Structure formats: structure tokens, C-alpha cells
Amino acid sequence: EVQLLESGGGLVQPGGSLRLSCAASGFSFSSYAMSWVRQAPGKGLKWVSGVSSGGSNTYYADSVKGRFTISRDNSKNTLYLQMNSLTAEDTAVYYCAKAMGGSSWHKSDYWGQGTLVTVSS
Amino acid sequence: QSALTQPPSVSGSPGQSVTISCTGTSSDVGTYNRVSWYQQPPGTAPKLMIYEVSNRPSGVPDRFSGSKSGNTASLTISGLQTEDEADYYCSSYTSSSTLVFGGGTKLTVL
């Protein structure tokens, strides 16, 4: 059974940093691209970032480019999102999502339950 | 990258059919067949219902179907059931190598 478990969310002050993790199990993690998608309270889904199966190709939404870094450790079956220079607009539930293929990060067939990031003073 | 345009809400009675539209541009929906649809009941994570315009993952009922014409993709749900009540989101790959979602459509089954 595919499982994705996000962690690392919490309350952070504006300008602060946070690192999210997503522990994957139940599939060959190193064979699949992964993505982060966020959802502000009461709002719609917003794509944040994607990474290829090997980790060499990364993609970012304009709103986070230069502030967020996606990475993965295939030896630990874990996906990361390093978030710096956080603002209130980054407040959201962050979902980790598994792609349907090694580079198909645009289509995600399994999602975690999300971790809430709140940016506030 | 602007969000894809979806109607805020649609409704239908059990057994009826509804169609949700998703309008983009020639930089996303109009050029790429990388359009997906997700179902999100309240308080839960999204679930993939359609990928690459019209393909259903295993386990998704064939009552759900997808299509595309020009810059607009559509999700049709036939034989509506009360369990279909949820928010629905479309997404598309873009020419900037990013992903854009629609604003979401709330489906109410009357």
C-alpha cells in the first residue's frame, strides 16, 4: 500500500525557514517523480514544485522560485521541501504527491494527508 | 502563470449528468494533453480521477470521463451519486515547465 507521510509543518515567523519531509513507503520511491502542492485555508490547490525520480531535474512555481528548494534522498525514501524567507502568503496545507512515472510529475496518483504551515508573528 | 478557469459551482440530481469545464490558454491546455482532474471531498486529500485528458486510473468508475477541445478541457460525471459531492480541480502542464491548477468547482448533488 502506497503511503506518504508529511511532517515538519508548524508555526513560523515571517522571514523564517522550515523544512518539510515526506516519508514514502509501499512503492519503489526512486522510480517516481514527486511533487509538492499546497492549499491555503479555504482556497484551491496550488502547485509548488516537482522533482524527477533521480532528483536531477527540479521545477518551481514562480511564487516560490529562489526561496524554496525541493530535494529527495532515494536511499531514505524521503522527499524534502526547504522553505526560506517565508511570508503570510505561504500559509497553507502542504501535500506531498507521487507521480505516475519517473518524469511525470504533472500527474499525481497518490497524495499524503498534508502538513500545515502557518506563517505569522 | 494564471490559474485555469473553472465554474465555481455546478449541481445535479442523482442519476443526472454534469460537466465541469476548465479553460486555459495555448500555453497550457491548448497545447498539451497533460490535463488531469482531481476530486477532493471536504477535509481530505485530492484523488486523481482523470489523467492525460481522458484516461482513468484503475478504480475510478467509468461514470467519470474527460475530453478536450481547443483550450478547454471538460470532466463529465454521468449517473450522479451522492458520494460524488466534492470539489473538483483540473490541472495542466505549461510551456514554462510548470503545473497550473484551476480554481476548483464545488459539485453539489441535490
Coordinates of C-alpha atoms in Angstrom, one line a residue:
Chain A
E1 CA 0.0 0.0 0.0
V2 CA 1.4 3.4 -1.0
Q3 CA 1.8 5.7 1.9
L4 CA 3.1 9.3 2.0
L5 CA 3.6 10.9 5.4
E6 CA 4.4 14.6 5.6
S7 CA 6.0 16.2 8.6
G8 CA 7.8 19.4 9.6
G9 CA 4.9 21.8 9.4
G10 CA 4.1 24.3 12.2
L11 CA 4.1 27.9 13.2
V12 CA 7.0 30.1 11.9
Q13 CA 7.5 33.8 11.9
P14 CA 7.7 35.9 8.7
G15 CA 11.1 35.7 7.2
G16 CA 11.8 32.4 8.8
S17 CA 12.6 29.0 7.4
L18 CA 11.1 25.5 7.6
R19 CA 11.9 22.1 6.1
L20 CA 9.1 19.7 5.2
S21 CA 9.7 16.0 4.8
C22 CA 7.6 13.3 3.1
A23 CA 8.4 9.7 4.1
A24 CA 7.3 7.3 1.3
S25 CA 6.6 3.6 1.5
G26 CA 4.8 0.9 -0.4
F27 CA 6.4 1.6 -3.8
S28 CA 9.8 2.0 -5.5
F29 CA 10.4 5.6 -4.4
S30 CA 13.5 6.1 -6.6
S31 CA 11.5 5.2 -9.8
Y32 CA 8.9 8.0 -9.5
A33 CA 8.9 11.8 -9.8
M34 CA 7.4 13.7 -6.8
S35 CA 5.7 17.0 -6.2
W36 CA 4.6 19.4 -3.5
V37 CA 1.2 21.1 -3.8
R38 CA -0.2 23.5 -1.3
Q39 CA -3.7 24.7 -0.3
A40 CA -4.3 27.8 1.7
P41 CA -7.2 27.6 4.2
G42 CA -10.5 27.6 2.3
K43 CA -8.7 28.1 -1.1
G44 CA -7.8 25.9 -4.1
L45 CA -4.8 23.8 -4.9
K46 CA -1.6 25.5 -6.0
W47 CA 1.4 23.6 -7.4
V48 CA 4.6 24.4 -5.6
S49 CA 7.4 22.2 -7.0
G50 CA 8.3 19.0 -8.8
V51 CA 11.4 16.7 -9.0
S52 CA 12.3 13.9 -11.3
S53 CA 12.9 10.4 -10.0
G54 CA 16.6 10.8 -9.8
G55 CA 16.5 14.3 -8.3
S56 CA 18.5 15.9 -11.1
N57 CA 15.6 17.9 -12.6
T58 CA 13.6 20.3 -10.4
Y59 CA 10.7 22.6 -11.2
Y60 CA 9.2 25.5 -9.3
A61 CA 6.2 27.8 -9.3
D62 CA 7.2 31.5 -9.9
S63 CA 5.9 32.3 -6.4
V64 CA 8.4 30.2 -4.7
K65 CA 11.4 30.2 -7.1
G66 CA 14.5 31.3 -5.3
R67 CA 13.0 30.8 -1.8
F68 CA 12.1 27.1 -1.8
T69 CA 14.2 24.1 -2.7
I70 CA 12.9 20.6 -3.4
S71 CA 15.2 17.6 -3.0
R72 CA 15.0 13.9 -2.3
D73 CA 17.0 11.2 -0.7
N74 CA 16.3 8.0 -2.5
S75 CA 18.3 6.0 0.0
K76 CA 15.9 7.1 2.7
N77 CA 12.7 7.1 0.6
T78 CA 12.1 10.7 1.6
L79 CA 11.2 13.9 -0.2
Y80 CA 12.0 17.4 1.2
L81 CA 11.0 21.0 0.7
Q82 CA 13.3 23.6 2.2
M83 CA 11.3 26.8 2.6
N84 CA 13.1 30.1 3.3
S85 CA 12.0 33.8 3.5
L86 CA 8.5 32.7 4.4
T87 CA 5.6 35.2 4.2
A88 CA 2.0 35.0 5.3
E89 CA 1.1 34.1 1.7
D90 CA 2.9 30.8 2.2
T91 CA 0.4 29.7 4.9
A92 CA -1.2 26.5 3.7
V93 CA -1.5 22.8 4.0
Y94 CA 1.4 21.3 2.0
Y95 CA 0.7 18.0 0.3
C96 CA 3.4 15.6 -1.0
A97 CA 2.3 13.7 -4.1
K98 CA 3.6 10.7 -6.0
A99 CA 3.8 11.0 -9.8
M100 CA 2.7 8.2 -12.2
G101 CA 6.1 7.9 -13.7
G102 CA 9.8 8.8 -13.5
S103 CA 9.3 12.2 -15.0
S104 CA 5.5 12.6 -15.0
W105 CA 5.4 15.0 -12.0
H106 CA 2.4 16.7 -13.7
K107 CA 0.1 13.8 -12.8
S108 CA -0.1 12.5 -9.3
D109 CA -1.8 9.3 -8.3
Y110 CA -1.2 9.3 -4.6
W111 CA -1.2 12.1 -2.1
G112 CA -0.3 12.4 1.5
Q113 CA -2.7 13.9 4.1
G114 CA -0.7 17.1 4.3
T115 CA 1.1 19.2 6.9
L116 CA 0.0 22.7 7.9
V117 CA 2.4 25.6 7.7
T118 CA 1.4 28.8 9.4
V119 CA 3.5 31.9 8.9
S120 CA 2.6 34.5 11.5
S121 CA 4.1 36.8 14.1
Chain B
Q1 CA 1.0 31.7 -14.6
S2 CA -2.7 32.4 -14.3
A3 CA -5.0 29.7 -12.9
L4 CA -7.1 27.8 -15.2
T5 CA -10.8 28.9 -15.3
Q6 CA -13.4 26.7 -13.8
P7 CA -17.0 27.5 -12.8
P8 CA -17.2 28.0 -9.0
S9 CA -20.1 25.6 -8.7
V10 CA -22.3 23.1 -10.5
S11 CA -25.1 20.9 -9.3
G12 CA -27.2 18.0 -10.4
S13 CA -29.7 15.4 -9.1
P14 CA -28.8 11.8 -8.5
G15 CA -28.7 9.9 -11.8
Q16 CA -28.2 13.0 -13.9
S17 CA -25.0 14.1 -15.7
V18 CA -22.9 17.2 -15.1
T19 CA -20.0 18.6 -17.0
I20 CA -17.3 20.8 -15.5
S21 CA -15.2 23.0 -17.8
C22 CA -11.6 24.0 -17.5
T23 CA -10.4 26.8 -19.7
G24 CA -6.7 27.6 -20.2
T25 CA -4.6 29.0 -23.0
S26 CA -2.5 27.9 -25.9
S27 CA 0.4 27.8 -23.4
D28 CA -1.1 25.0 -21.4
V29 CA -4.4 23.2 -22.1
G30 CA -4.4 24.1 -25.8
T31 CA -1.0 22.6 -26.5
Y32 CA -0.5 19.8 -24.1
N33 CA -2.6 16.7 -23.4
R34 CA -1.3 16.7 -19.8
V35 CA -4.6 17.6 -18.3
S36 CA -5.6 15.9 -15.0
W37 CA -8.7 16.1 -12.9
Y38 CA -8.8 15.7 -9.1
Q39 CA -11.7 15.1 -6.6
Q40 CA -11.4 16.5 -3.1
P41 CA -14.2 15.8 -0.6
P42 CA -14.1 18.2 2.4
G43 CA -11.2 17.7 4.7
T44 CA -9.5 15.1 2.6
A45 CA -6.5 14.9 0.2
P46 CA -7.1 15.2 -3.5
K47 CA -7.7 12.0 -5.5
L48 CA -6.7 11.6 -9.2
M49 CA -9.8 10.9 -11.3
I50 CA -8.6 11.6 -14.9
Y51 CA -5.1 12.0 -16.4
E52 CA -3.8 13.0 -19.8
V53 CA -7.2 14.4 -20.7
S54 CA -9.3 11.2 -20.8
N55 CA -7.5 8.3 -19.0
R56 CA -9.0 6.9 -15.8
P57 CA -6.7 5.4 -13.1
S58 CA -7.7 1.9 -12.0
G59 CA -10.5 2.0 -9.5
V60 CA -12.2 5.2 -10.8
P61 CA -15.7 4.4 -12.1
D62 CA -16.3 4.8 -15.8
R63 CA -19.0 7.3 -14.9
F64 CA -16.1 9.8 -14.9
S65 CA -14.9 10.8 -18.3
G66 CA -12.7 13.6 -19.7
S67 CA -12.3 15.4 -23.0
K68 CA -10.6 18.4 -24.5
S69 CA -11.4 20.8 -27.3
G70 CA -9.0 23.7 -28.1
N71 CA -8.1 25.5 -24.9
T72 CA -10.9 23.9 -22.8
A73 CA -10.9 20.6 -21.1
S74 CA -14.0 19.0 -19.6
L75 CA -14.9 16.5 -16.9
T76 CA -18.2 14.7 -17.3
I77 CA -19.8 12.8 -14.5
S78 CA -22.7 10.6 -15.5
G79 CA -25.2 8.8 -13.3
L80 CA -24.5 11.2 -10.4
Q81 CA -24.3 9.7 -7.0
T82 CA -24.4 11.5 -3.6
E83 CA -20.8 10.3 -3.0
D84 CA -19.7 12.4 -5.9
E85 CA -20.3 15.6 -4.0
A86 CA -16.9 17.2 -3.6
D87 CA -14.6 19.9 -5.0
Y88 CA -13.1 19.2 -8.4
Y89 CA -9.8 20.6 -9.8
C90 CA -8.3 20.5 -13.2
S91 CA -4.5 20.9 -13.8
S92 CA -2.4 21.3 -16.8
Y93 CA 1.3 21.2 -17.7
T94 CA 2.5 24.5 -19.1
S95 CA 5.1 25.7 -21.7
S96 CA 7.1 27.1 -18.8
S97 CA 7.6 23.5 -17.4
T98 CA 5.3 24.3 -14.5
L99 CA 1.9 23.0 -13.4
V100 CA -1.2 25.1 -13.1
F101 CA -4.5 24.2 -11.4
G102 CA -7.9 25.5 -11.9
G103 CA -9.7 27.5 -9.2
G104 CA -11.9 24.5 -8.3
T105 CA -15.5 23.6 -8.8
K106 CA -17.9 22.7 -6.0
L107 CA -20.2 19.9 -7.1
T108 CA -23.5 19.7 -5.2
V109 CA -25.7 16.6 -5.6
L110 CA -29.2 17.8 -4.9

